[in-house]
Amino acid sequence: MALLFISAVEDPEVWRAEFARALPGDEFRVWPEVGNRSDVEFLLVWRPPPGSMKGFPNLKAILNMGAGVDYVLGDPDLPRDVPLTRLVDRGLREGMVEFVVHAVLHFHRNFHRYRAQQAAKAWIDIPQILPGARRVGILGFGQLGQAAAQVLVALGFPVAGWSRTRKQFPGVESFAGPGELAKFLARTDILVTLAPLTRETEGIVNAANLAQLPRRAYLVNAGRGGLAVEEDILAALATGQLAGAWLDVFRREPLPPESPFWTHPNVIVTPHNAAVTQPGPSALDLADNIRAIRAGLVPNGLVDKAREY
Ligand code: NAP
Ligand code: GLV
């Protein structure tokens, strides 16, 4: 039986080599060379071209090679009766922890201001506050948010998480559901967005919600560009409601050259690489999921299509 790799952005040969080790015995095919469609049991996908996932009569599951499944669920031709999994893996977690902790420390220790001061050859010591006085809020408190929170808590930051369901997580104040969003934002000096992009979260970083943050808060968007209303971020930066933003994800990627974010003095842009899938460890996790599905077990990261994550 065959695995079909569908991605216009990932290098299939790297993955072929990893799967030869992780799942020897399964044929590895690369879209659009699909061969006999009846042989294909599993699709390994990352940003699959629209329509590429349909027409496989013996499909057992679709395995997304990243955490966010918005690209997959957005395809009207997605076979909805087949299980879909998202990537839950150590490589992504470790990458995201580094990114979030770095971004929080960057703003907390005013490194963005020292950079500007250096350009002006200005030797000015900015007063420091301790982490205990800088409240971090993680909007989307799942696998990645919790991993980042663990390190931020250890560093002494007061951390809160906002999720759909209430969490018990050591050292973290849990806020749940739309009714607790305003309270969560009001206690958040650095907002880290790590929610999946769904109908419910689309545009959640908007003028009304940014206005709930304390004045001169910071934003770190590591989730998806669609979580934010980009004009509202710019407006909040202009009024000083936001003192700075680190944006890793955007509504249009690659970020077009005319975007004002590129040159904004209080914005840091990174090219959607807060956490990247590492083929080595991820192929092992994906192979485990394939074995689990073949054995009739529930795979890791099974997506609830109604919830959209
Ligand atoms: P996850 O484990 O599914 O966590 C998602 C969190 O968001 C959960 O806490 C969930 O609440 C919460 N959530 C979802 N919808 C909500 C709603 N309507 N209201 C309140 N909370 C809601 O996902 P993850 O693995 O941490 O990944 C999070 C996202 O990060 C991905 O979807 C992807 O978009 C993004 N990402 C970005 C990069 C990058 O390089 N920039 C890399 C990897 C991932 P419950 O816990 O109550 O369900
Ligand atoms: C990356 O953006 C992912 O969703 O894994």
mmCIF file of C-alpha atoms and ligand atoms in Angstrom:
data_model
loop_
_atom_site.group_PDB
_atom_site.id
_atom_site.type_symbol
_atom_site.label_atom_id
_atom_site.label_comp_id
_atom_site.label_asym_id
_atom_site.label_seq_id
_atom_site.Cartn_x
_atom_site.Cartn_y
_atom_site.Cartn_z
ATOM 1 C CA MET A 1 0.000 0.000 0.000
ATOM 2 C CA ALA A 2 1.104 3.565 -0.582
ATOM 3 C CA LEU A 3 1.576 6.871 1.207
ATOM 4 C CA LEU A 4 1.071 9.923 -0.972
ATOM 5 C CA PHE A 5 3.041 13.057 -0.123
ATOM 6 C CA ILE A 6 1.262 16.253 -1.156
ATOM 7 C CA SER A 7 3.051 19.545 -0.654
ATOM 8 C CA ALA A 8 4.193 22.266 -2.981
ATOM 9 C CA VAL A 9 6.572 23.686 -0.365
ATOM 10 C CA GLU A 10 8.248 20.759 1.427
ATOM 11 C CA ASP A 11 11.106 18.814 -0.182
ATOM 12 C CA PRO A 12 9.686 15.315 -0.846
ATOM 13 C CA GLU A 13 13.096 13.654 -1.083
ATOM 14 C CA VAL A 14 13.988 14.581 2.502
ATOM 15 C CA TRP A 15 10.693 13.055 3.655
ATOM 16 C CA ARG A 16 11.125 10.000 1.433
ATOM 17 C CA ALA A 17 14.415 9.252 3.197
ATOM 18 C CA GLU A 18 12.846 9.698 6.648
ATOM 19 C CA PHE A 19 9.869 7.484 5.797
ATOM 20 C CA ALA A 20 12.145 4.793 4.395
ATOM 21 C CA ARG A 21 13.487 4.520 7.968
ATOM 22 C CA ALA A 22 10.274 5.265 9.885
ATOM 23 C CA LEU A 23 7.906 3.062 7.899
ATOM 24 C CA PRO A 24 9.853 0.636 5.698
ATOM 25 C CA GLY A 25 7.590 -1.448 3.519
ATOM 26 C CA ASP A 26 5.212 1.341 2.533
ATOM 27 C CA GLU A 27 5.582 2.819 -0.918
ATOM 28 C CA PHE A 28 6.194 6.588 -0.818
ATOM 29 C CA ARG A 29 4.650 8.456 -3.739
ATOM 30 C CA VAL A 30 4.833 12.157 -4.479
ATOM 31 C CA TRP A 31 1.899 14.139 -5.816
ATOM 32 C CA PRO A 32 1.036 14.704 -8.663
ATOM 33 C CA GLU A 33 2.487 11.250 -9.608
ATOM 34 C CA VAL A 34 -0.307 9.424 -7.778
ATOM 35 C CA GLY A 35 -0.164 6.112 -9.684
ATOM 36 C CA ASN A 36 -3.023 3.686 -9.066
ATOM 37 C CA ARG A 37 -5.368 5.663 -6.800
ATOM 38 C CA SER A 38 -6.739 2.512 -5.146
ATOM 39 C CA ASP A 39 -3.335 1.812 -3.523
ATOM 40 C CA VAL A 40 -3.219 5.087 -1.630
ATOM 41 C CA GLU A 41 -4.045 4.627 2.060
ATOM 42 C CA PHE A 42 -2.578 7.743 3.672
ATOM 43 C CA LEU A 43 -2.027 11.307 2.514
ATOM 44 C CA LEU A 44 0.849 13.252 4.085
ATOM 45 C CA VAL A 45 0.000 16.877 3.449
ATOM 46 C CA TRP A 46 1.292 20.383 4.039
ATOM 47 C CA ARG A 47 -0.557 23.207 2.308
ATOM 48 C CA PRO A 48 -1.983 20.767 -0.246
ATOM 49 C CA PRO A 49 -3.112 22.386 -3.519
ATOM 50 C CA PRO A 50 -6.931 22.624 -3.610
ATOM 51 C CA GLY A 51 -8.538 19.484 -5.006
ATOM 52 C CA SER A 52 -5.425 17.340 -4.526
ATOM 53 C CA MET A 53 -6.881 15.255 -1.650
ATOM 54 C CA LYS A 54 -9.968 13.920 -3.422
ATOM 55 C CA GLY A 55 -10.469 10.747 -5.420
ATOM 56 C CA PHE A 56 -8.709 8.069 -3.342
ATOM 57 C CA PRO A 57 -11.235 5.249 -2.769
ATOM 58 C CA ASN A 58 -9.234 3.378 -0.077
ATOM 59 C CA LEU A 59 -8.030 6.350 1.939
ATOM 60 C CA LYS A 60 -7.654 5.620 5.676
ATOM 61 C CA ALA A 61 -6.525 9.048 6.904
ATOM 62 C CA ILE A 62 -5.043 12.423 6.028
ATOM 63 C CA LEU A 63 -2.031 13.388 8.145
ATOM 64 C CA ASN A 64 -1.137 17.067 8.256
ATOM 65 C CA MET A 65 2.610 17.709 8.514
ATOM 66 C CA GLY A 66 2.036 20.828 10.631
ATOM 67 C CA ALA A 67 0.000 21.828 13.692
ATOM 68 C CA GLY A 68 -2.518 24.116 11.996
ATOM 69 C CA VAL A 69 -5.062 22.413 9.741
ATOM 70 C CA ASP A 70 -6.676 25.566 8.390
ATOM 71 C CA TYR A 71 -5.054 25.046 4.972
ATOM 72 C CA VAL A 72 -6.561 21.546 4.768
ATOM 73 C CA LEU A 73 -10.036 22.360 6.071
ATOM 74 C CA GLY A 74 -10.260 25.288 3.667
ATOM 75 C CA ASP A 75 -10.353 22.926 0.664
ATOM 76 C CA PRO A 76 -13.991 22.362 -0.394
ATOM 77 C CA ASP A 77 -12.894 19.027 -1.937
ATOM 78 C CA LEU A 78 -11.507 17.643 1.341
ATOM 79 C CA PRO A 79 -12.912 14.095 1.861
ATOM 80 C CA ARG A 80 -14.786 14.846 5.092
ATOM 81 C CA ASP A 81 -15.515 11.227 6.036
ATOM 82 C CA VAL A 82 -11.804 10.363 6.453
ATOM 83 C CA PRO A 83 -9.960 11.084 9.754
ATOM 84 C CA LEU A 84 -7.622 14.085 9.714
ATOM 85 C CA THR A 85 -4.726 14.453 12.137
ATOM 86 C CA ARG A 86 -2.559 17.449 12.944
ATOM 87 C CA LEU A 87 1.068 17.272 13.967
ATOM 88 C CA VAL A 88 1.719 17.074 17.697
ATOM 89 C CA ASP A 89 5.442 16.695 18.009
ATOM 90 C CA ARG A 90 8.520 17.555 20.006
ATOM 91 C CA GLY A 91 10.278 19.478 17.230
ATOM 92 C CA LEU A 92 7.385 21.911 16.830
ATOM 93 C CA ARG A 93 7.037 22.300 20.580
ATOM 94 C CA GLU A 94 10.721 23.032 21.126
ATOM 95 C CA GLY A 95 10.810 25.519 18.241
ATOM 96 C CA MET A 96 7.760 27.359 19.517
ATOM 97 C CA VAL A 97 9.065 27.492 23.090
ATOM 98 C CA GLU A 98 12.296 29.129 21.868
ATOM 99 C CA PHE A 99 10.394 31.598 19.720
ATOM 100 C CA VAL A 100 7.838 32.669 22.329
ATOM 101 C CA VAL A 101 10.327 32.901 25.177
ATOM 102 C CA HIS A 102 12.723 34.897 23.009
ATOM 103 C CA ALA A 103 9.982 37.303 21.850
ATOM 104 C CA VAL A 104 8.696 37.829 25.406
ATOM 105 C CA LEU A 105 12.205 38.467 26.746
ATOM 106 C CA HIS A 106 12.924 40.752 23.797
ATOM 107 C CA PHE A 107 10.097 43.107 24.714
ATOM 108 C CA HIS A 108 10.402 42.610 28.467
ATOM 109 C CA ARG A 109 14.087 43.616 28.454
ATOM 110 C CA ASN A 110 13.556 46.443 25.913
ATOM 111 C CA PHE A 111 15.952 44.998 23.355
ATOM 112 C CA HIS A 112 13.862 46.635 20.607
ATOM 113 C CA ARG A 113 14.570 50.023 22.177
ATOM 114 C CA TYR A 114 18.288 49.301 22.592
ATOM 115 C CA ARG A 115 18.461 48.475 18.901
ATOM 116 C CA ALA A 116 17.021 51.912 18.059
ATOM 117 C CA GLN A 117 19.322 53.551 20.592
ATOM 118 C CA GLN A 118 22.336 51.870 19.037
ATOM 119 C CA ALA A 119 21.363 53.266 15.627
ATOM 120 C CA ALA A 120 21.338 56.714 17.247
ATOM 121 C CA LYS A 121 24.571 55.984 19.222
ATOM 122 C CA ALA A 122 22.614 56.724 22.410
ATOM 123 C CA TRP A 123 23.951 55.225 25.679
ATOM 124 C CA ILE A 124 20.774 55.221 27.767
ATOM 125 C CA ASP A 125 20.009 52.740 30.513
ATOM 126 C CA ILE A 126 16.292 51.911 30.418
ATOM 127 C CA PRO A 127 14.910 51.037 33.883
ATOM 128 C CA GLN A 128 14.346 47.305 34.244
ATOM 129 C CA ILE A 129 11.380 45.624 35.832
ATOM 130 C CA LEU A 130 11.402 42.084 37.157
ATOM 131 C CA PRO A 131 9.499 39.354 35.282
ATOM 132 C CA GLY A 132 7.051 39.161 38.181
ATOM 133 C CA ALA A 133 5.737 42.575 37.138
ATOM 134 C CA ARG A 134 5.195 41.656 33.453
ATOM 135 C CA ARG A 135 2.086 39.596 32.836
ATOM 136 C CA VAL A 136 2.065 37.276 29.854
ATOM 137 C CA GLY A 137 -1.216 36.016 28.367
ATOM 138 C CA ILE A 138 -1.335 33.114 25.937
ATOM 139 C CA LEU A 139 -4.431 33.191 23.734
ATOM 140 C CA GLY A 140 -4.813 29.575 22.610
ATOM 141 C CA PHE A 141 -3.545 27.477 25.486
ATOM 142 C CA GLY A 142 -2.985 24.127 23.785
ATOM 143 C CA GLN A 143 0.077 21.978 23.090
ATOM 144 C CA LEU A 144 2.332 24.837 22.046
ATOM 145 C CA GLY A 145 0.989 27.493 24.405
ATOM 146 C CA GLN A 146 1.373 25.204 27.396
ATOM 147 C CA ALA A 147 4.930 24.252 26.468
ATOM 148 C CA ALA A 148 5.885 27.942 26.259
ATOM 149 C CA ALA A 149 4.052 28.711 29.507
ATOM 150 C CA GLN A 150 6.076 26.135 31.415
ATOM 151 C CA VAL A 151 9.313 27.990 30.649
ATOM 152 C CA LEU A 152 7.824 31.465 31.165
ATOM 153 C CA VAL A 153 6.523 30.424 34.573
ATOM 154 C CA ALA A 154 9.979 29.086 35.469
ATOM 155 C CA LEU A 155 11.434 32.479 34.506
ATOM 156 C CA GLY A 156 9.065 34.188 36.945
ATOM 157 C CA PHE A 157 6.444 35.706 34.619
ATOM 158 C CA PRO A 158 2.826 35.669 35.798
ATOM 159 C CA VAL A 159 1.209 33.654 32.995
ATOM 160 C CA ALA A 160 -2.434 33.204 32.034
ATOM 161 C CA GLY A 161 -3.903 31.037 29.296
ATOM 162 C CA TRP A 162 -7.148 31.533 27.394
ATOM 163 C CA SER A 163 -8.774 28.487 25.876
ATOM 164 C CA ARG A 164 -12.172 27.098 25.048
ATOM 165 C CA THR A 165 -12.110 24.763 28.051
ATOM 166 C CA ARG A 166 -10.731 25.424 31.547
ATOM 167 C CA LYS A 167 -7.205 24.134 32.239
ATOM 168 C CA GLN A 168 -5.366 23.065 35.363
ATOM 169 C CA PHE A 169 -1.762 23.971 34.593
ATOM 170 C CA PRO A 170 0.836 24.579 37.325
ATOM 171 C CA GLY A 171 1.439 28.293 37.896
ATOM 172 C CA VAL A 172 -0.946 29.439 35.154
ATOM 173 C CA GLU A 173 -4.239 31.258 35.613
ATOM 174 C CA SER A 174 -6.823 29.727 33.304
ATOM 175 C CA PHE A 175 -9.472 31.770 31.494
ATOM 176 C CA ALA A 176 -12.042 29.976 29.362
ATOM 177 C CA GLY A 177 -14.493 30.945 26.673
ATOM 178 C CA PRO A 178 -15.696 34.243 25.227
ATOM 179 C CA GLY A 179 -17.128 35.344 28.598
ATOM 180 C CA GLU A 180 -13.637 35.462 30.165
ATOM 181 C CA LEU A 181 -11.732 36.966 27.248
ATOM 182 C CA ALA A 182 -11.969 40.605 28.404
ATOM 183 C CA LYS A 183 -10.724 39.721 31.913
ATOM 184 C CA PHE A 184 -7.849 37.733 30.402
ATOM 185 C CA LEU A 185 -6.845 40.633 28.140
ATOM 186 C CA ALA A 186 -7.108 43.225 30.916
ATOM 187 C CA ARG A 187 -4.390 41.406 32.917
ATOM 188 C CA THR A 188 -2.061 40.848 29.952
ATOM 189 C CA ASP A 189 1.002 43.028 29.263
ATOM 190 C CA ILE A 190 2.405 40.729 26.563
ATOM 191 C CA LEU A 191 -0.210 38.908 24.486
ATOM 192 C CA VAL A 192 0.955 35.767 22.692
ATOM 193 C CA THR A 193 -1.547 34.424 20.155
ATOM 194 C CA LEU A 194 -1.294 30.703 19.557
ATOM 195 C CA ALA A 195 -4.837 29.717 18.650
ATOM 196 C CA PRO A 196 -5.764 27.790 15.522
ATOM 197 C CA LEU A 197 -7.470 29.762 12.761
ATOM 198 C CA THR A 198 -11.153 28.854 12.794
ATOM 199 C CA ARG A 199 -14.454 30.595 12.159
ATOM 200 C CA GLU A 200 -14.492 31.485 15.872
ATOM 201 C CA THR A 201 -10.959 32.838 16.149
ATOM 202 C CA GLU A 202 -10.745 34.646 12.797
ATOM 203 C CA GLY A 203 -10.034 38.339 13.476
ATOM 204 C CA ILE A 204 -9.944 37.905 17.253
ATOM 205 C CA VAL A 205 -6.999 40.307 17.491
ATOM 206 C CA ASN A 206 -9.142 43.293 16.553
ATOM 207 C CA ALA A 207 -9.581 46.880 17.706
ATOM 208 C CA ALA A 208 -12.140 46.014 20.374
ATOM 209 C CA ASN A 209 -10.000 43.270 21.923
ATOM 210 C CA LEU A 210 -6.734 45.201 21.631
ATOM 211 C CA ALA A 211 -8.446 48.024 23.524
ATOM 212 C CA GLN A 212 -8.983 45.643 26.472
ATOM 213 C CA LEU A 213 -5.228 45.245 26.957
ATOM 214 C CA PRO A 214 -3.400 47.593 29.334
ATOM 215 C CA ARG A 215 -1.984 50.618 27.513
ATOM 216 C CA ARG A 216 1.442 50.004 25.894
ATOM 217 C CA ALA A 217 1.017 46.256 25.785
ATOM 218 C CA TYR A 218 2.926 44.035 23.364
ATOM 219 C CA LEU A 219 1.618 41.515 20.852
ATOM 220 C CA VAL A 220 3.360 38.349 19.662
ATOM 221 C CA ASN A 221 1.377 36.598 16.904
ATOM 222 C CA ALA A 222 2.749 33.108 16.309
ATOM 223 C CA GLY A 223 -0.601 31.464 15.439
ATOM 224 C CA ARG A 224 -1.993 32.494 12.057
ATOM 225 C CA GLY A 225 -2.241 35.782 10.206
ATOM 226 C CA GLY A 226 -6.020 35.423 10.008
ATOM 227 C CA LEU A 227 -6.302 35.727 13.787
ATOM 228 C CA ALA A 228 -5.488 39.410 13.439
ATOM 229 C CA VAL A 229 -7.089 42.417 11.773
ATOM 230 C CA GLU A 230 -3.858 43.904 10.498
ATOM 231 C CA GLU A 231 -5.175 47.476 10.151
ATOM 232 C CA ASP A 232 -6.242 47.337 13.816
ATOM 233 C CA ILE A 233 -2.724 46.343 14.886
ATOM 234 C CA LEU A 234 -1.319 49.301 12.950
ATOM 235 C CA ALA A 235 -3.889 51.636 14.513
ATOM 236 C CA ALA A 236 -3.105 50.352 18.021
ATOM 237 C CA LEU A 237 0.610 50.902 17.368
ATOM 238 C CA ALA A 238 -0.110 54.432 16.138
ATOM 239 C CA THR A 239 -1.998 55.393 19.294
ATOM 240 C CA GLY A 240 0.484 53.685 21.637
ATOM 241 C CA GLN A 241 -2.129 51.185 22.821
ATOM 242 C CA LEU A 242 0.399 48.652 21.538
ATOM 243 C CA ALA A 243 4.035 49.502 22.252
ATOM 244 C CA GLY A 244 5.317 46.851 19.866
ATOM 245 C CA ALA A 245 4.481 43.693 17.989
ATOM 246 C CA TRP A 246 6.330 40.606 16.850
ATOM 247 C CA LEU A 247 4.482 39.161 13.886
ATOM 248 C CA ASP A 248 5.444 35.770 12.483
ATOM 249 C CA VAL A 249 2.265 35.156 10.487
ATOM 250 C CA PHE A 250 0.250 37.318 8.116
ATOM 251 C CA ARG A 251 -2.954 37.330 6.105
ATOM 252 C CA ARG A 252 -0.874 37.292 2.918
ATOM 253 C CA GLU A 253 2.299 35.224 2.908
ATOM 254 C CA PRO A 254 4.946 35.949 1.798
ATOM 255 C CA LEU A 255 4.302 39.394 3.286
ATOM 256 C CA PRO A 256 4.047 41.724 0.255
ATOM 257 C CA PRO A 257 6.800 44.363 -0.100
ATOM 258 C CA GLU A 258 4.271 47.192 0.256
ATOM 259 C CA SER A 259 3.164 46.026 3.727
ATOM 260 C CA PRO A 260 3.785 48.774 6.318
ATOM 261 C CA PHE A 261 4.860 46.076 8.793
ATOM 262 C CA TRP A 262 8.206 45.665 7.011
ATOM 263 C CA THR A 263 9.402 49.138 7.929
ATOM 264 C CA HIS A 264 7.436 49.857 11.086
ATOM 265 C CA PRO A 265 9.918 50.831 13.816
ATOM 266 C CA ASN A 266 7.988 48.945 16.509
ATOM 267 C CA VAL A 267 7.316 45.750 14.576
ATOM 268 C CA ILE A 268 9.489 42.706 14.113
ATOM 269 C CA VAL A 269 8.638 40.507 11.131
ATOM 270 C CA THR A 270 9.654 36.872 10.820
ATOM 271 C CA PRO A 271 8.654 34.679 7.850
ATOM 272 C CA HIS A 272 6.222 32.204 9.436
ATOM 273 C CA ASN A 273 8.940 30.129 11.001
ATOM 274 C CA ALA A 274 8.295 30.406 14.731
ATOM 275 C CA ALA A 275 8.275 26.607 14.747
ATOM 276 C CA VAL A 276 8.981 24.526 11.691
ATOM 277 C CA THR A 277 8.283 20.860 11.172
ATOM 278 C CA GLN A 278 11.485 18.824 11.463
ATOM 279 C CA PRO A 279 11.205 15.856 9.073
ATOM 280 C CA GLY A 280 13.348 13.538 11.259
ATOM 281 C CA PRO A 281 11.310 13.489 14.475
ATOM 282 C CA SER A 282 8.031 14.276 12.688
ATOM 283 C CA ALA A 283 8.270 11.275 10.354
ATOM 284 C CA LEU A 284 8.552 9.065 13.453
ATOM 285 C CA ASP A 285 5.413 10.648 14.949
ATOM 286 C CA LEU A 286 3.515 10.374 11.660
ATOM 287 C CA ALA A 287 4.580 6.735 11.279
ATOM 288 C CA ASP A 288 3.330 6.027 14.825
ATOM 289 C CA ASN A 289 -0.012 7.539 13.860
ATOM 290 C CA ILE A 290 -0.217 5.435 10.704
ATOM 291 C CA ARG A 291 0.468 2.290 12.752
ATOM 292 C CA ALA A 292 -2.156 3.362 15.303
ATOM 293 C CA ILE A 293 -4.798 3.883 12.616
ATOM 294 C CA ARG A 294 -3.978 0.528 11.029
ATOM 295 C CA ALA A 295 -4.399 -1.065 14.447
ATOM 296 C CA GLY A 296 -7.788 0.593 14.889
ATOM 297 C CA LEU A 297 -6.557 2.944 17.637
ATOM 298 C CA VAL A 298 -7.287 6.649 17.987
ATOM 299 C CA PRO A 299 -4.362 8.590 16.464
ATOM 300 C CA ASN A 300 -2.601 11.452 18.180
ATOM 301 C CA GLY A 301 -3.846 14.920 17.184
ATOM 302 C CA LEU A 302 -7.146 13.737 15.734
ATOM 303 C CA VAL A 303 -8.925 16.838 14.399
ATOM 304 C CA ASP A 304 -12.531 17.554 15.275
ATOM 305 C CA LYS A 305 -13.698 18.895 11.920
ATOM 306 C CA ALA A 306 -16.758 20.610 13.421
ATOM 307 C CA ARG A 307 -14.511 22.527 15.861
ATOM 308 C CA GLU A 308 -11.937 23.077 13.083
ATOM 309 C CA TYR A 309 -8.880 22.096 15.126
HETATM 310 P P1 NAP B 1 -3.838 23.024 20.023
HETATM 311 O O1 NAP B 1 -3.082 22.107 20.921
HETATM 312 O O2 NAP B 1 -5.011 22.506 19.270
HETATM 313 O O3 NAP B 1 -4.289 24.270 20.905
HETATM 314 C C1 NAP B 1 -5.213 25.194 20.455
HETATM 315 C C2 NAP B 1 -5.680 26.020 21.642
HETATM 316 O O4 NAP B 1 -6.566 27.043 21.177
HETATM 317 C C3 NAP B 1 -6.445 25.184 22.657
HETATM 318 O O5 NAP B 1 -6.128 25.614 23.963
HETATM 319 C C4 NAP B 1 -7.913 25.548 22.350
HETATM 320 O O6 NAP B 1 -8.767 25.446 23.474
HETATM 321 C C5 NAP B 1 -7.754 26.982 21.945
HETATM 322 N N1 NAP B 1 -8.903 27.430 21.147
HETATM 323 C C6 NAP B 1 -9.275 27.021 19.923
HETATM 324 N N2 NAP B 1 -10.406 27.631 19.552
HETATM 325 C C7 NAP B 1 -10.769 28.428 20.583
HETATM 326 C C8 NAP B 1 -11.850 29.291 20.815
HETATM 327 N N3 NAP B 1 -12.814 29.483 19.898
HETATM 328 N N4 NAP B 1 -11.903 29.938 21.995
HETATM 329 C C9 NAP B 1 -10.942 29.751 22.930
HETATM 330 N N5 NAP B 1 -9.888 28.941 22.772
HETATM 331 C C10 NAP B 1 -9.802 28.289 21.607
HETATM 332 O O7 NAP B 1 -2.870 23.660 18.931
HETATM 333 P P2 NAP B 1 -1.283 23.878 19.023
HETATM 334 O O8 NAP B 1 -0.575 22.640 18.608
HETATM 335 O O9 NAP B 1 -0.938 24.495 20.325
HETATM 336 O O10 NAP B 1 -1.092 24.924 17.825
HETATM 337 C C11 NAP B 1 -1.724 26.177 17.874
HETATM 338 C C12 NAP B 1 -1.597 26.891 16.543
HETATM 339 O O11 NAP B 1 -0.271 27.402 16.376
HETATM 340 C C13 NAP B 1 -1.787 26.030 15.290
HETATM 341 O O12 NAP B 1 -3.157 25.846 15.002
HETATM 342 C C14 NAP B 1 -1.092 26.831 14.208
HETATM 343 O O13 NAP B 1 -2.003 27.698 13.580
HETATM 344 C C15 NAP B 1 -0.069 27.670 14.989
HETATM 345 N N6 NAP B 1 1.332 27.316 14.654
HETATM 346 C C16 NAP B 1 2.122 28.271 14.118
HETATM 347 C C17 NAP B 1 3.436 27.981 13.832
HETATM 348 C C18 NAP B 1 4.359 29.035 13.296
HETATM 349 O O14 NAP B 1 5.450 28.709 12.848
HETATM 350 N N7 NAP B 1 3.998 30.292 13.347
HETATM 351 C C19 NAP B 1 3.947 26.704 14.084
HETATM 352 C C20 NAP B 1 3.096 25.733 14.623
HETATM 353 C C21 NAP B 1 1.779 26.060 14.908
HETATM 354 P P3 NAP B 1 -9.068 23.992 24.159
HETATM 355 O O15 NAP B 1 -7.743 23.551 24.756
HETATM 356 O O16 NAP B 1 -10.064 24.289 25.199
HETATM 357 O O17 NAP B 1 -9.537 23.093 23.054
HETATM 358 C C1 GLV B 2 2.943 25.851 11.140
HETATM 359 O O1 GLV B 2 2.532 26.934 10.882
HETATM 360 C C2 GLV B 2 2.128 24.786 11.645
HETATM 361 O O2 GLV B 2 0.910 24.952 11.718
HETATM 362 O O3 GLV B 2 2.707 23.719 11.974
#
